[in-house]
XYZ file of C-alpha atoms in Angstrom:
116
model
C 0.000 0.000 0.000
C 1.119 3.478 -0.850
C -0.278 6.649 0.663
C 0.052 10.277 -0.269
C -0.599 13.164 2.066
C -3.484 15.280 0.831
C -3.746 18.996 1.529
C -6.612 20.303 3.618
C -9.340 22.009 1.629
C -12.256 24.191 2.625
C -15.702 22.749 1.967
C -19.038 24.467 2.546
C -21.181 22.828 5.201
C -24.194 21.178 3.512
C -27.563 22.962 3.495
C -29.934 22.048 6.305
C -30.743 22.677 9.948
C -27.337 21.410 11.142
C -25.694 24.250 9.248
C -27.666 26.740 11.369
C -26.880 24.835 14.570
C -23.148 24.975 13.896
C -23.320 28.643 12.923
C -25.195 29.401 16.169
C -22.503 27.608 18.153
C -19.705 29.583 16.469
C -21.673 32.810 16.947
C -22.089 32.134 20.683
C -18.403 31.223 21.002
C -17.431 34.594 19.547
C -15.820 33.113 16.436
C -18.104 35.017 14.050
C -17.881 38.394 15.827
C -15.013 38.774 18.288
C -17.021 41.199 20.407
C -19.228 38.288 21.530
C -16.221 36.256 22.721
C -15.993 38.432 25.835
C -19.445 37.202 26.918
C -18.773 33.496 26.406
C -17.765 32.875 30.024
C -21.094 34.365 31.155
C -23.352 32.254 28.930
C -26.029 30.310 30.804
C -25.365 27.236 28.625
C -22.367 26.044 26.671
C -22.446 27.000 22.965
C -22.003 23.299 22.147
C -25.527 22.794 23.533
C -26.741 23.919 20.100
C -25.482 20.601 18.676
C -26.925 18.252 21.309
C -29.822 15.944 20.507
C -31.690 17.274 23.542
C -31.124 20.942 22.624
C -34.818 21.348 21.729
C -35.615 20.945 25.420
C -33.976 24.308 26.103
C -36.083 27.251 24.916
C -32.992 29.426 24.349
C -31.543 27.012 21.787
C -34.825 26.774 19.905
C -35.464 30.525 19.796
C -31.940 31.273 18.510
C -32.210 28.533 15.900
C -35.679 29.686 14.771
C -34.483 33.286 14.423
C -31.461 32.271 12.335
C -33.558 30.056 10.049
C -36.231 32.754 9.627
C -33.639 35.165 8.179
C -31.601 32.417 6.478
C -28.649 33.666 8.542
C -26.180 30.789 8.282
C -23.001 32.805 7.696
C -21.422 36.102 8.714
C -22.487 37.910 5.510
C -26.133 36.858 5.884
C -26.134 38.021 9.504
C -24.650 41.399 8.559
C -27.366 41.777 5.899
C -30.059 40.954 8.472
C -28.658 43.603 10.842
C -28.733 46.190 8.051
C -32.479 45.562 7.749
C -33.065 45.353 11.508
C -30.264 46.344 13.928
C -32.110 44.655 16.829
C -32.266 41.285 15.034
C -31.151 38.416 17.341
C -30.837 40.727 20.355
C -33.668 39.117 22.337
C -32.548 35.604 21.384
C -28.930 36.298 22.343
C -29.996 37.848 25.651
C -31.740 34.578 26.556
C -28.249 33.078 26.808
C -27.045 35.666 29.361
C -27.975 36.653 32.919
C -30.624 39.401 33.129
C -28.139 41.825 34.734
C -26.053 41.843 31.541
C -28.916 42.675 29.165
C -28.571 46.499 29.348
C -24.880 46.294 28.363
C -25.659 43.956 25.473
C -28.493 46.212 24.266
C -26.165 49.247 24.181
C -23.506 47.378 22.194
C -25.861 45.669 19.721
C -25.266 44.664 16.981
C -21.773 43.356 17.834
C -20.226 44.271 14.485
C -17.774 46.985 15.542
C -14.858 44.624 16.075
C -12.898 45.600 12.953
């Protein structure tokens, strides 16, 4: 047997609900917008919860997922376009992931796009 090392290549994640679940996880982790990374340690659930089979049992995972699907926001560009139409898009859903005391700070800094 002979083997050759193959280079890594980028592949788009297939269409479907899992694409939104993974995007939600990366969004919550602060990988999509760095500004959100500073809140990760305060999240009421781990971002990986979005990928669990029992995630539907948590209202916060379902509301975030529903909001992303409704706007077809499955990538950074789509989310930026949604915020152009409605700057408060995802604010309520994101706040569900954080303690009530943090909501005023989040509301002032929303949308979290000023990290460049």
